[in-house]
Tab-separated table of C-alpha atoms and ligand atoms in Angstrom:
chain	number	residue	atom	x	y	z
A	1	MET	CA	-0.055	0.061	0.023
A	2	LYS	CA	1.389	3.370	-1.017
A	3	GLU	CA	2.102	5.733	1.849
A	4	VAL	CA	-0.075	8.896	1.349
A	5	LYS	CA	0.746	12.234	2.726
A	6	TYR	CA	-1.883	14.905	3.364
A	7	TYR	CA	-1.214	18.711	4.014
A	8	GLN	CA	-4.500	18.894	6.128
A	9	PRO	CA	-5.659	15.427	6.803
A	10	GLU	CA	-8.395	16.642	9.137
A	11	ILE	CA	-10.112	18.254	6.182
A	12	GLU	CA	-8.834	16.115	3.190
A	13	THR	CA	-10.094	12.964	4.809
A	14	ALA	CA	-12.917	14.307	6.937
A	15	SER	CA	-16.259	12.615	7.051
A	16	ARG	CA	-18.998	13.649	4.619
A	17	GLU	CA	-20.951	14.867	7.736
A	18	THR	CA	-18.081	16.914	9.044
A	19	LEU	CA	-17.807	18.501	5.677
A	20	HIS	CA	-21.549	19.109	5.442
A	21	GLU	CA	-21.447	20.810	8.874
A	22	ILE	CA	-18.376	23.061	7.853
A	23	GLN	CA	-20.089	23.916	4.556
A	24	SER	CA	-23.375	24.714	6.057
A	25	LYS	CA	-21.957	27.119	8.625
A	26	ARG	CA	-19.738	28.849	6.098
A	27	LEU	CA	-22.462	29.275	3.616
A	28	ALA	CA	-24.773	30.879	6.050
A	29	GLU	CA	-21.830	33.270	6.983
A	30	ALA	CA	-20.997	34.017	3.355
A	31	VAL	CA	-24.575	34.797	2.370
A	32	LYS	CA	-24.860	37.211	5.426
A	33	ARG	CA	-21.573	38.850	4.516
A	34	VAL	CA	-22.391	39.640	1.035
A	35	TYR	CA	-25.973	40.717	1.719
A	36	GLU	CA	-24.693	43.188	4.327
A	37	ASN	CA	-21.657	44.504	2.548
A	38	VAL	CA	-22.262	44.107	-1.340
A	39	PRO	CA	-25.134	46.285	-2.757
A	40	PHE	CA	-25.119	44.068	-5.764
A	41	TYR	CA	-25.933	41.050	-3.724
A	42	LYS	CA	-28.408	42.787	-1.503
A	43	ALA	CA	-30.401	43.866	-4.505
A	44	LYS	CA	-30.115	40.426	-6.199
A	45	PHE	CA	-31.246	38.545	-3.108
A	46	ASP	CA	-34.109	41.158	-2.497
A	47	GLU	CA	-35.160	40.562	-6.089
A	48	HIS	CA	-35.336	36.836	-5.614
A	49	GLY	CA	-37.066	37.183	-2.199
A	50	ILE	CA	-34.232	35.628	-0.209
A	51	SER	CA	-32.951	36.920	3.039
A	52	PRO	CA	-29.820	35.473	4.852
A	53	GLY	CA	-31.952	33.878	7.407
A	54	ASP	CA	-33.288	31.459	4.698
A	55	ILE	CA	-29.861	29.765	4.215
A	56	LYS	CA	-29.553	27.420	7.095
A	57	SER	CA	-27.594	24.521	5.515
A	58	ILE	CA	-25.505	23.894	2.357
A	59	ASP	CA	-28.502	22.151	0.885
A	60	ASP	CA	-30.255	25.548	0.649
A	61	ILE	CA	-27.640	26.717	-1.853
A	62	THR	CA	-29.942	26.031	-4.764
A	63	LYS	CA	-32.251	28.908	-3.427
A	64	LEU	CA	-29.498	31.416	-4.366
A	65	PRO	CA	-29.187	33.336	-7.608
A	66	PHE	CA	-26.087	32.766	-9.854
A	67	THR	CA	-23.290	35.152	-10.414
A	68	VAL	CA	-21.586	35.492	-13.942
A	69	LYS	CA	-18.452	37.116	-15.366
A	70	GLN	CA	-20.637	40.041	-16.696
A	71	ASP	CA	-21.611	40.967	-13.081
A	72	LEU	CA	-17.853	41.383	-12.271
A	73	ARG	CA	-17.480	43.464	-15.409
A	74	ASP	CA	-20.594	45.608	-14.642
A	75	ASN	CA	-19.079	46.224	-11.170
A	76	TYR	CA	-15.525	46.897	-12.413
A	77	PRO	CA	-13.094	47.180	-10.867
A	78	TYR	CA	-13.986	46.927	-7.025
A	79	GLY	CA	-17.810	46.908	-6.791
A	80	LEU	CA	-18.151	43.391	-5.688
A	81	PHE	CA	-15.624	43.440	-2.858
A	82	ALA	CA	-17.248	42.716	0.573
A	83	VAL	CA	-14.559	44.335	2.811
A	84	PRO	CA	-13.176	47.842	3.043
A	85	LYS	CA	-10.044	48.743	1.396
A	86	GLU	CA	-7.808	48.590	4.387
A	87	ASP	CA	-8.477	44.916	4.880
A	88	LEU	CA	-7.189	44.060	1.384
A	89	VAL	CA	-3.706	42.846	0.958
A	90	ARG	CA	-3.502	41.643	-2.708
A	91	ILE	CA	-5.111	42.391	-6.114
A	92	HIS	CA	-4.937	39.945	-9.066
A	93	ALA	CA	-6.626	40.096	-12.469
A	94	SER	CA	-7.434	37.991	-15.368
A	95	SER	CA	-8.850	38.601	-18.898
A	96	GLY	CA	-12.277	40.194	-19.265
A	97	THR	CA	-14.245	39.844	-22.538
A	98	THR	CA	-13.701	43.358	-23.858
A	99	GLY	CA	-10.090	44.390	-22.819
A	100	LYS	CA	-11.173	45.112	-19.223
A	101	GLN	CA	-9.703	42.915	-16.793
A	102	THR	CA	-11.621	40.799	-14.158
A	103	VAL	CA	-10.254	42.232	-10.956
A	104	VAL	CA	-10.042	40.018	-7.852
A	105	ALA	CA	-8.876	40.868	-4.245
A	106	TYR	CA	-7.797	39.030	-1.170
A	107	THR	CA	-7.598	39.724	2.563
A	108	LYS	CA	-4.777	38.209	4.682
A	109	ASN	CA	-7.104	35.489	5.466
A	110	ASP	CA	-8.016	34.923	1.854
A	111	LEU	CA	-4.374	34.338	1.087
A	112	ASP	CA	-4.165	31.719	3.805
A	113	VAL	CA	-7.339	29.949	2.307
A	114	TRP	CA	-5.788	30.067	-1.178
A	115	THR	CA	-2.477	28.974	0.086
A	116	ASP	CA	-4.124	26.002	1.776
A	117	GLY	CA	-5.254	24.917	-1.689
A	118	THR	CA	-1.832	25.020	-3.454
A	119	ALA	CA	-0.112	23.455	-0.287
A	120	ARG	CA	-2.589	20.590	-0.488
A	121	ALA	CA	-1.846	20.260	-4.196
A	122	LEU	CA	1.873	20.244	-3.633
A	123	VAL	CA	1.824	17.607	-0.878
A	124	ALA	CA	-0.607	15.415	-2.963
A	125	ALA	CA	2.059	15.550	-5.794
A	126	GLY	CA	4.660	14.327	-3.255
A	127	ALA	CA	6.456	17.619	-2.418
A	128	THR	CA	8.095	17.884	0.967
A	129	LYS	CA	10.048	20.625	2.698
A	130	SER	CA	13.324	19.188	1.495
A	131	ASP	CA	12.302	19.909	-2.118
A	132	TYR	CA	13.276	22.747	-4.498
A	133	VAL	CA	10.042	23.888	-6.177
A	134	HIS	CA	10.821	25.622	-9.565
A	135	VAL	CA	7.786	27.962	-10.390
A	136	SER	CA	7.624	28.740	-13.975
A	137	TYR	CA	4.045	30.053	-14.090
A	138	GLY	CA	3.945	33.833	-14.812
A	139	TYR	CA	4.307	36.069	-11.847
A	140	GLY	CA	2.203	39.197	-11.821
A	141	LEU	CA	-1.570	39.770	-12.074
A	142	PHE	CA	-1.962	36.196	-13.306
A	143	THR	CA	-2.498	33.932	-10.201
A	144	GLY	CA	-0.282	31.047	-11.298
A	145	GLY	CA	3.167	32.286	-10.239
A	146	LEU	CA	2.345	33.675	-6.719
A	147	GLY	CA	-0.234	30.899	-6.116
A	148	LEU	CA	2.167	27.966	-6.321
A	149	HIS	CA	4.948	30.241	-4.791
A	150	TYR	CA	2.960	30.688	-1.528
A	151	GLY	CA	1.890	26.997	-1.344
A	152	ALA	CA	5.606	25.889	-1.729
A	153	GLU	CA	6.785	28.224	0.973
A	154	ARG	CA	3.981	27.250	3.328
A	155	ILE	CA	5.011	23.575	3.198
A	156	GLY	CA	8.588	24.586	3.964
A	157	ALA	CA	10.008	23.927	0.450
A	158	SER	CA	12.431	26.143	-1.102
A	159	VAL	CA	10.799	28.107	-3.980
A	160	ILE	CA	12.784	29.019	-7.125
A	161	PRO	CA	10.623	31.880	-8.519
A	162	VAL	CA	11.836	31.683	-12.101
A	163	SER	CA	8.583	32.922	-13.747
A	164	SER	CA	7.861	32.171	-17.430
A	165	GLY	CA	9.998	32.524	-20.400
A	166	ASN	CA	13.721	32.115	-21.581
A	167	THR	CA	13.566	28.353	-21.903
A	168	ALA	CA	17.264	27.831	-22.172
A	169	ARG	CA	17.689	29.585	-18.824
A	170	GLN	CA	14.876	27.461	-17.258
A	171	ILE	CA	16.763	24.351	-18.132
A	172	GLN	CA	19.975	25.751	-16.829
A	173	ILE	CA	18.341	26.410	-13.565
A	174	LEU	CA	16.656	23.002	-13.473
A	175	GLN	CA	20.059	21.572	-14.005
A	176	ASP	CA	22.177	23.773	-11.784
A	177	PHE	CA	19.660	24.373	-8.921
A	178	HIS	CA	18.479	20.660	-8.701
A	179	SER	CA	14.827	21.489	-8.859
A	180	ASP	CA	12.785	18.632	-7.636
A	181	ILE	CA	9.248	19.828	-8.704
A	182	ILE	CA	8.247	22.086	-11.474
A	183	CYS	CA	5.105	24.077	-11.773
A	184	CYS	CA	4.110	25.579	-15.235
A	185	THR	CA	1.462	25.141	-17.883
A	186	PRO	CA	1.374	21.760	-19.515
A	187	SER	CA	2.240	23.074	-22.932
A	188	TYR	CA	5.250	25.014	-21.532
A	189	ALA	CA	6.318	21.664	-19.806
A	190	MET	CA	6.208	19.927	-23.165
A	191	PHE	CA	8.140	22.728	-24.816
A	192	ILE	CA	10.934	22.494	-22.017
A	193	GLY	CA	11.027	18.752	-22.625
A	194	GLU	CA	11.478	19.163	-26.387
A	195	THR	CA	14.121	21.909	-25.990
A	196	MET	CA	15.994	19.658	-23.564
A	197	LYS	CA	15.954	17.015	-26.168
A	198	SER	CA	17.247	19.349	-28.833
A	199	MET	CA	20.128	20.327	-26.526
A	200	GLY	CA	20.858	16.709	-25.905
A	201	ILE	CA	19.973	16.828	-22.345
A	202	SER	CA	18.537	13.516	-20.988
A	203	PRO	CA	15.707	13.820	-18.384
A	204	ASP	CA	17.533	11.180	-16.290
A	205	SER	CA	20.250	13.670	-15.753
A	206	LEU	CA	17.946	15.964	-13.785
A	207	PRO	CA	16.675	15.168	-10.188
A	208	LEU	CA	13.172	16.536	-11.222
A	209	ARG	CA	10.571	14.197	-9.955
A	210	ALA	CA	7.077	15.712	-10.382
A	211	GLY	CA	5.280	18.521	-12.105
A	212	ILE	CA	2.044	20.387	-11.297
A	213	PHE	CA	0.450	21.610	-14.457
A	214	GLY	CA	-2.842	23.565	-15.207
A	215	ALA	CA	-4.297	26.895	-16.293
A	216	GLU	CA	-5.283	25.270	-19.679
A	217	PRO	CA	-6.707	22.083	-20.899
A	218	TRP	CA	-4.424	19.106	-21.403
A	219	SER	CA	-5.117	15.401	-22.195
A	220	GLU	CA	-4.033	12.030	-20.851
A	221	ASN	CA	-1.855	11.655	-23.931
A	222	MET	CA	-0.128	14.906	-23.155
A	223	ARG	CA	0.431	13.766	-19.710
A	224	THR	CA	2.197	10.610	-20.876
A	225	GLU	CA	4.337	12.676	-23.292
A	226	ILE	CA	5.377	15.125	-20.660
A	227	GLU	CA	6.121	12.404	-18.190
A	228	LYS	CA	8.464	10.781	-20.767
A	229	ALA	CA	9.913	13.979	-21.875
A	230	LEU	CA	10.884	15.221	-18.442
A	231	GLY	CA	11.186	11.847	-16.645
A	232	ILE	CA	8.568	12.907	-14.001
A	233	ASP	CA	5.035	12.266	-12.563
A	234	ALA	CA	2.671	14.881	-13.954
A	235	TYR	CA	-0.229	16.204	-11.887
A	236	ASP	CA	-3.122	18.407	-12.907
A	237	ILE	CA	-4.104	21.469	-10.936
A	238	TYR	CA	-7.234	23.558	-11.552
A	239	GLY	CA	-8.428	27.072	-10.547
A	240	LEU	CA	-9.639	30.365	-11.698
A	241	SER	CA	-8.829	33.838	-10.295
A	242	GLU	CA	-12.497	34.613	-9.526
A	243	ILE	CA	-12.606	31.883	-6.988
A	244	ALA	CA	-9.009	32.139	-5.768
A	245	GLY	CA	-6.448	31.041	-8.345
A	246	PRO	CA	-4.667	27.690	-8.725
A	247	GLY	CA	-5.447	25.040	-6.092
A	248	VAL	CA	-9.214	25.150	-6.254
A	249	SER	CA	-8.701	21.420	-7.020
A	250	TYR	CA	-5.759	19.131	-7.495
A	251	GLU	CA	-4.811	15.632	-8.373
A	252	CYS	CA	-3.503	12.999	-5.979
A	253	TYR	CA	-1.200	9.868	-7.030
A	254	LYS	CA	-4.378	8.146	-8.492
A	255	LYS	CA	-4.641	10.820	-11.088
A	256	ASP	CA	-8.313	10.060	-11.450
A	257	GLY	CA	-9.934	13.444	-11.056
A	258	MET	CA	-9.079	16.516	-8.981
A	259	HIS	CA	-9.981	16.797	-5.410
A	260	VAL	CA	-11.878	20.012	-4.860
A	261	CYS	CA	-11.139	22.165	-1.745
A	262	GLU	CA	-14.836	22.055	-0.998
A	263	ASP	CA	-14.472	23.359	2.583
A	264	TYR	CA	-13.703	26.806	0.836
A	265	PHE	CA	-15.107	26.399	-2.728
A	266	PHE	CA	-18.419	24.517	-2.912
A	267	PRO	CA	-18.850	22.873	-6.236
A	268	GLU	CA	-22.048	22.237	-8.151
A	269	ILE	CA	-22.664	21.030	-11.684
A	270	VAL	CA	-25.628	22.402	-13.447
A	271	ASP	CA	-27.243	21.957	-16.851
A	272	PRO	CA	-25.983	25.086	-18.617
A	273	ASP	CA	-29.482	25.555	-20.346
A	274	THR	CA	-31.795	24.896	-17.424
A	275	LEU	CA	-29.392	25.800	-14.702
A	276	GLU	CA	-30.752	22.766	-12.749
A	277	PRO	CA	-28.373	20.591	-10.821
A	278	VAL	CA	-27.300	17.335	-12.601
A	279	PRO	CA	-26.344	14.097	-10.792
A	280	ASP	CA	-22.820	12.796	-10.067
A	281	GLY	CA	-21.047	11.649	-13.078
A	282	THR	CA	-23.009	13.869	-15.574
A	283	TYR	CA	-21.183	16.754	-17.399
A	284	GLY	CA	-22.429	20.198	-16.989
A	285	GLU	CA	-21.216	23.561	-16.105
A	286	LEU	CA	-19.133	23.862	-13.116
A	287	VAL	CA	-20.370	26.403	-10.472
A	288	PHE	CA	-18.520	27.411	-7.284
A	289	THR	CA	-19.526	29.405	-4.242
A	290	CYS	CA	-16.845	30.844	-2.142
A	291	ILE	CA	-17.716	29.830	1.432
A	292	GLY	CA	-14.520	30.571	3.146
A	293	LYS	CA	-13.453	33.993	1.694
A	294	GLU	CA	-13.766	37.531	2.814
A	295	ALA	CA	-12.921	40.060	0.111
A	296	LEU	CA	-14.747	38.556	-2.892
A	297	PRO	CA	-17.055	35.716	-1.714
A	298	LEU	CA	-18.714	35.093	-5.022
A	299	ILE	CA	-22.053	33.114	-4.797
A	300	ARG	CA	-22.866	30.348	-7.231
A	301	TYR	CA	-20.183	31.711	-9.851
A	302	ARG	CA	-20.767	30.043	-13.292
A	303	THR	CA	-17.271	29.160	-14.408
A	304	ARG	CA	-18.295	28.221	-17.998
A	305	ASP	CA	-16.049	25.222	-17.633
A	306	VAL	CA	-17.746	21.896	-18.448
A	307	ALA	CA	-16.929	19.017	-16.062
A	308	ALA	CA	-18.426	16.306	-13.880
A	309	ILE	CA	-17.996	15.561	-10.194
A	310	THR	CA	-18.104	12.500	-8.064
A	311	HIS	CA	-18.517	12.041	-4.202
A	312	GLU	CA	-16.994	8.434	-4.220
A	313	THR	CA	-14.089	8.210	-1.771
A	314	CYS	CA	-10.681	7.989	-3.505
A	315	GLU	CA	-8.285	5.288	-3.035
A	316	CYS	CA	-5.834	7.853	-1.597
A	317	GLY	CA	-8.053	8.301	1.372
A	318	ARG	CA	-9.163	11.741	0.578
A	319	THR	CA	-12.959	12.301	0.938
A	320	LEU	CA	-13.136	15.673	-1.023
A	321	VAL	CA	-15.294	15.632	-4.052
A	322	ARG	CA	-13.326	15.023	-7.252
A	323	MET	CA	-13.934	16.741	-10.663
A	324	THR	CA	-12.881	15.607	-14.038
A	325	LYS	CA	-10.582	17.737	-16.229
A	326	PRO	CA	-12.559	20.453	-17.836
A	327	HIS	CA	-13.872	19.205	-21.185
A	328	GLY	CA	-14.546	22.582	-22.753
A	329	ARG	CA	-16.479	25.742	-22.161
A	330	THR	CA	-19.886	27.058	-22.441
A	331	ASP	CA	-18.656	30.398	-23.819
A	332	ASP	CA	-16.121	31.283	-26.508
A	333	MET	CA	-13.161	31.819	-24.294
A	334	LEU	CA	-9.772	30.543	-25.793
A	335	ILE	CA	-6.794	29.549	-23.561
A	336	ILE	CA	-3.622	30.401	-25.666
A	337	ARG	CA	-0.407	29.296	-23.813
A	338	GLY	CA	-2.289	29.702	-20.595
A	339	VAL	CA	-3.606	33.062	-21.297
A	340	ASN	CA	-7.250	33.628	-21.420
A	341	VAL	CA	-8.471	35.219	-24.636
A	342	PHE	CA	-12.028	36.169	-25.853
A	343	PRO	CA	-12.565	36.790	-29.599
A	344	SER	CA	-14.292	40.044	-28.636
A	345	GLN	CA	-10.997	41.305	-27.249
A	346	VAL	CA	-9.213	40.677	-30.550
A	347	GLU	CA	-12.055	42.306	-32.374
A	348	HIS	CA	-11.889	45.295	-30.089
A	349	VAL	CA	-8.117	45.743	-30.872
A	350	ILE	CA	-8.181	45.190	-34.656
A	351	LEU	CA	-11.164	47.591	-35.278
A	352	GLN	CA	-9.001	50.454	-33.900
A	353	PHE	CA	-6.870	50.061	-37.174
A	354	GLY	CA	-9.553	51.003	-39.467
A	355	VAL	CA	-9.973	47.605	-40.986
A	356	GLU	CA	-13.272	45.694	-41.601
A	357	PRO	CA	-14.730	43.691	-38.861
A	358	ASN	CA	-14.180	40.637	-41.074
A	359	TYR	CA	-11.657	38.502	-39.333
A	360	GLN	CA	-10.965	34.871	-38.249
A	361	ILE	CA	-8.726	33.537	-35.459
A	362	PHE	CA	-6.959	30.247	-36.237
A	363	VAL	CA	-5.360	28.388	-33.375
A	364	ASP	CA	-2.868	25.530	-33.964
A	365	ARG	CA	-0.389	23.560	-31.903
A	366	LYS	CA	3.073	23.548	-33.315
A	367	ASP	CA	5.902	21.772	-31.298
A	368	ASN	CA	3.495	21.656	-28.448
A	369	LEU	CA	3.038	25.237	-28.200
A	370	ASP	CA	-0.343	27.171	-29.098
A	371	VAL	CA	0.110	29.351	-32.104
A	372	MET	CA	-2.642	32.012	-32.735
A	373	THR	CA	-3.000	33.606	-36.158
A	374	VAL	CA	-5.500	36.385	-36.907
A	375	LYS	CA	-6.499	36.861	-40.536
A	376	ILE	CA	-8.135	40.093	-41.185
A	377	GLU	CA	-9.653	41.476	-44.492
A	378	ILE	CA	-8.228	44.745	-45.541
A	379	SER	CA	-10.645	47.404	-46.566
A	380	ASP	CA	-11.015	48.305	-50.309
A	381	GLY	CA	-9.136	51.604	-49.657
A	382	MET	CA	-6.060	49.767	-48.288
A	383	PHE	CA	-6.090	47.215	-51.260
A	384	SER	CA	-3.972	49.566	-53.409
A	385	ASP	CA	-1.381	49.998	-50.595
A	386	THR	CA	2.072	48.660	-51.235
A	387	VAL	CA	3.323	45.354	-49.613
A	388	LYS	CA	5.486	47.410	-47.291
A	389	ASP	CA	2.553	49.568	-46.049
A	390	ILE	CA	0.514	46.302	-45.374
A	391	GLU	CA	3.328	44.848	-43.356
A	392	THR	CA	3.551	47.932	-41.314
A	393	VAL	CA	-0.084	47.619	-40.446
A	394	GLU	CA	0.259	43.827	-39.558
A	395	ARG	CA	3.235	44.745	-37.255
A	396	SER	CA	1.223	47.440	-35.608
A	397	ILE	CA	-1.846	45.198	-35.064
A	398	LYS	CA	0.549	42.384	-33.798
A	399	SER	CA	2.059	44.698	-31.176
A	400	ALA	CA	-1.374	46.058	-30.138
A	401	LEU	CA	-2.581	42.527	-29.601
A	402	LEU	CA	0.437	41.657	-27.618
A	403	SER	CA	0.136	44.644	-25.306
A	404	MET	CA	-3.691	44.300	-24.926
A	405	LEU	CA	-3.887	40.537	-24.653
A	406	ASN	CA	-0.551	39.458	-23.378
A	407	VAL	CA	-0.251	36.872	-26.180
A	408	SER	CA	1.707	37.017	-29.225
A	409	ALA	CA	-0.331	36.397	-32.485
A	410	ASN	CA	0.672	36.161	-36.153
A	411	VAL	CA	-1.400	38.790	-38.060
A	412	GLN	CA	-2.225	38.411	-41.754
A	413	LEU	CA	-4.045	41.038	-43.759
A	414	VAL	CA	-5.909	39.282	-46.580
A	415	GLU	CA	-7.761	40.476	-49.628
A	416	PRO	CA	-11.315	41.876	-49.280
A	417	GLN	CA	-14.118	39.276	-49.473
A	418	SER	CA	-11.568	36.383	-49.084
A	419	LEU	CA	-12.648	35.060	-45.700
A	420	PRO	CA	-15.713	32.657	-45.679
A	421	ARG	CA	-19.004	34.203	-44.881
A	422	SER	CA	-21.549	32.384	-42.791
A	423	GLU	CA	-25.208	32.355	-43.030
A	424	GLY	CA	-25.710	32.336	-39.230
A	425	LYS	CA	-23.235	33.284	-36.672
A	426	ALA	CA	-19.932	34.217	-38.078
A	427	VAL	CA	-17.381	31.553	-37.455
A	428	ARG	CA	-14.649	33.646	-35.682
A	429	VAL	CA	-12.501	30.908	-34.352
A	430	VAL	CA	-11.024	27.859	-36.023
A	431	ASP	CA	-9.345	25.792	-33.349
A	432	ASN	CA	-7.183	23.171	-34.844
A	433	ARG	CA	-5.632	21.863	-31.707
A	434	LYS	CA	-6.224	18.261	-30.855
A	435	ILE	CA	-5.989	18.410	-27.072
B	501	DLL	O1	-5.640	29.760	-14.845
B	501	DLL	C1	-5.304	29.760	-12.418
B	501	DLL	C2	-4.427	28.707	-12.494
B	501	DLL	C3	-3.161	28.990	-12.566
B	501	DLL	C4	-4.836	27.332	-12.601
B	501	DLL	C5	-2.118	27.901	-12.618
B	501	DLL	C6	-3.913	26.270	-12.568
B	501	DLL	C7	-2.594	26.618	-12.658
B	501	DLL	P1	-7.546	32.175	-14.835
B	501	DLL	O2	-6.413	32.889	-15.569
B	501	DLL	O3	-8.616	32.890	-14.150
B	501	DLL	O4	-6.880	31.272	-13.674
B	501	DLL	O5	-8.267	31.053	-15.779
B	501	DLL	C8	-9.208	30.223	-15.423
B	501	DLL	O6	-8.474	28.488	-16.935
B	501	DLL	O7	-11.859	28.685	-15.914
B	501	DLL	C9	-10.324	27.123	-16.958
B	501	DLL	O8	-11.119	27.399	-18.193
B	501	DLL	C10	-8.782	27.223	-17.300
B	501	DLL	N1	-8.186	26.221	-16.471
B	501	DLL	C11	-7.480	26.414	-15.262
B	501	DLL	N2	-6.819	25.222	-14.914
B	501	DLL	C12	-7.212	24.308	-15.857
B	501	DLL	C13	-6.902	22.971	-15.888
B	501	DLL	C14	-5.958	30.300	-13.859
B	501	DLL	N3	-6.085	22.256	-14.949
B	501	DLL	C15	-9.467	29.299	-16.425
B	501	DLL	N4	-7.416	22.210	-16.934
B	501	DLL	C16	-10.555	28.176	-15.948
B	501	DLL	C17	-8.120	22.887	-17.881
B	501	DLL	C18	-7.854	24.998	-16.668
B	501	DLL	N5	-8.343	24.159	-17.874
């Protein structure tokens, strides 16, 4: 029998009754907190005829209305915060749908809650305090870097805060600093593996033992490839900034679903059309309620991620609900090298250049990295311009996309009327990745 380590066994292996009790108490508190402190929720609950006193147990959660990304946008940047400014200690952000970011905030206690999640994930992946944890997720407004960083420090490991980019340097650090665990997006892990191969570095020459990969979809095939390329055990980690960041759920050695930190983030799966709950094992939209957070305790937040959950106890001994890998989204958000991109953001940028709103976004995976190409029809007026003029416009659009979306894209201006027209909804995205 494998020896299993937990970061917080009292929660991770708690009985379902204990979890129910914790969740019931925390949901009642969260509902009271948002009703009293967030005008948006007061108005919404009043509209639905719900008062905090109606919520006595976690089973009452279905009485509550949903929250969507648009609500965060309508209250941009700070309108949904439930605590005064002096209680905040951190701000992060992720892509919005129009160029405006979704802004999230944390109190000191919220950082502890979030860090519990990443610490649980690290321990489940076998990390110990004697390990060097190499973090190649981006540091900054994105939650990946600092999320895993705090978790690694919390368990007493030594963090190597490399952040993303400069692959040759990453490899040098992996070699020289003897990193034991690596945290980055799965596509970047694959890219590091390929680069090592092209440099003639064998994975066996590194002490690296495990990797914690998330922020974008990846398949079981990709897991096998990464494990081979880096000579490690690869674990999945899921999360979203609106709820906390990475560590909302995480894999254990069974690699059979991600354990949700449901003492803080209560999961539901609903039918995206009827919004009614669906039974365990059925795919639907994943919805989370933040029951242990202070600054931004979102209620029934529709993630748009499609997944299924199961309450079956895992062989690892954890009783926490498991969710499948997300199988897609119920909106049009793309994830390009870990960065969330909405087609509407691309449109917003390109229209500033006086081109027609006829464009298509192509996404491919080359050498295990996502490549985005935006084809845009030039206007009739521009048709007579020289090749040089056209290249200048392409370069300007490319740099505007990079600065607005934080992702580099190839830009190709094409002849007027050359992109396919659709009779219904325009087909804006052609995603050729086989993930
Ligand atoms: O991606 C947080 C994160 C950082 C998770 C590092 C894991 C590791 P956002 O930028 O807000 O937060 O993007 C959240 O990314 O709704 C999913 O669609 C997608 N996503 C996150 N983790 C996974 C995963 C971070 N393991 C959005 N598998 C989510 C598939 C994932 N998709």
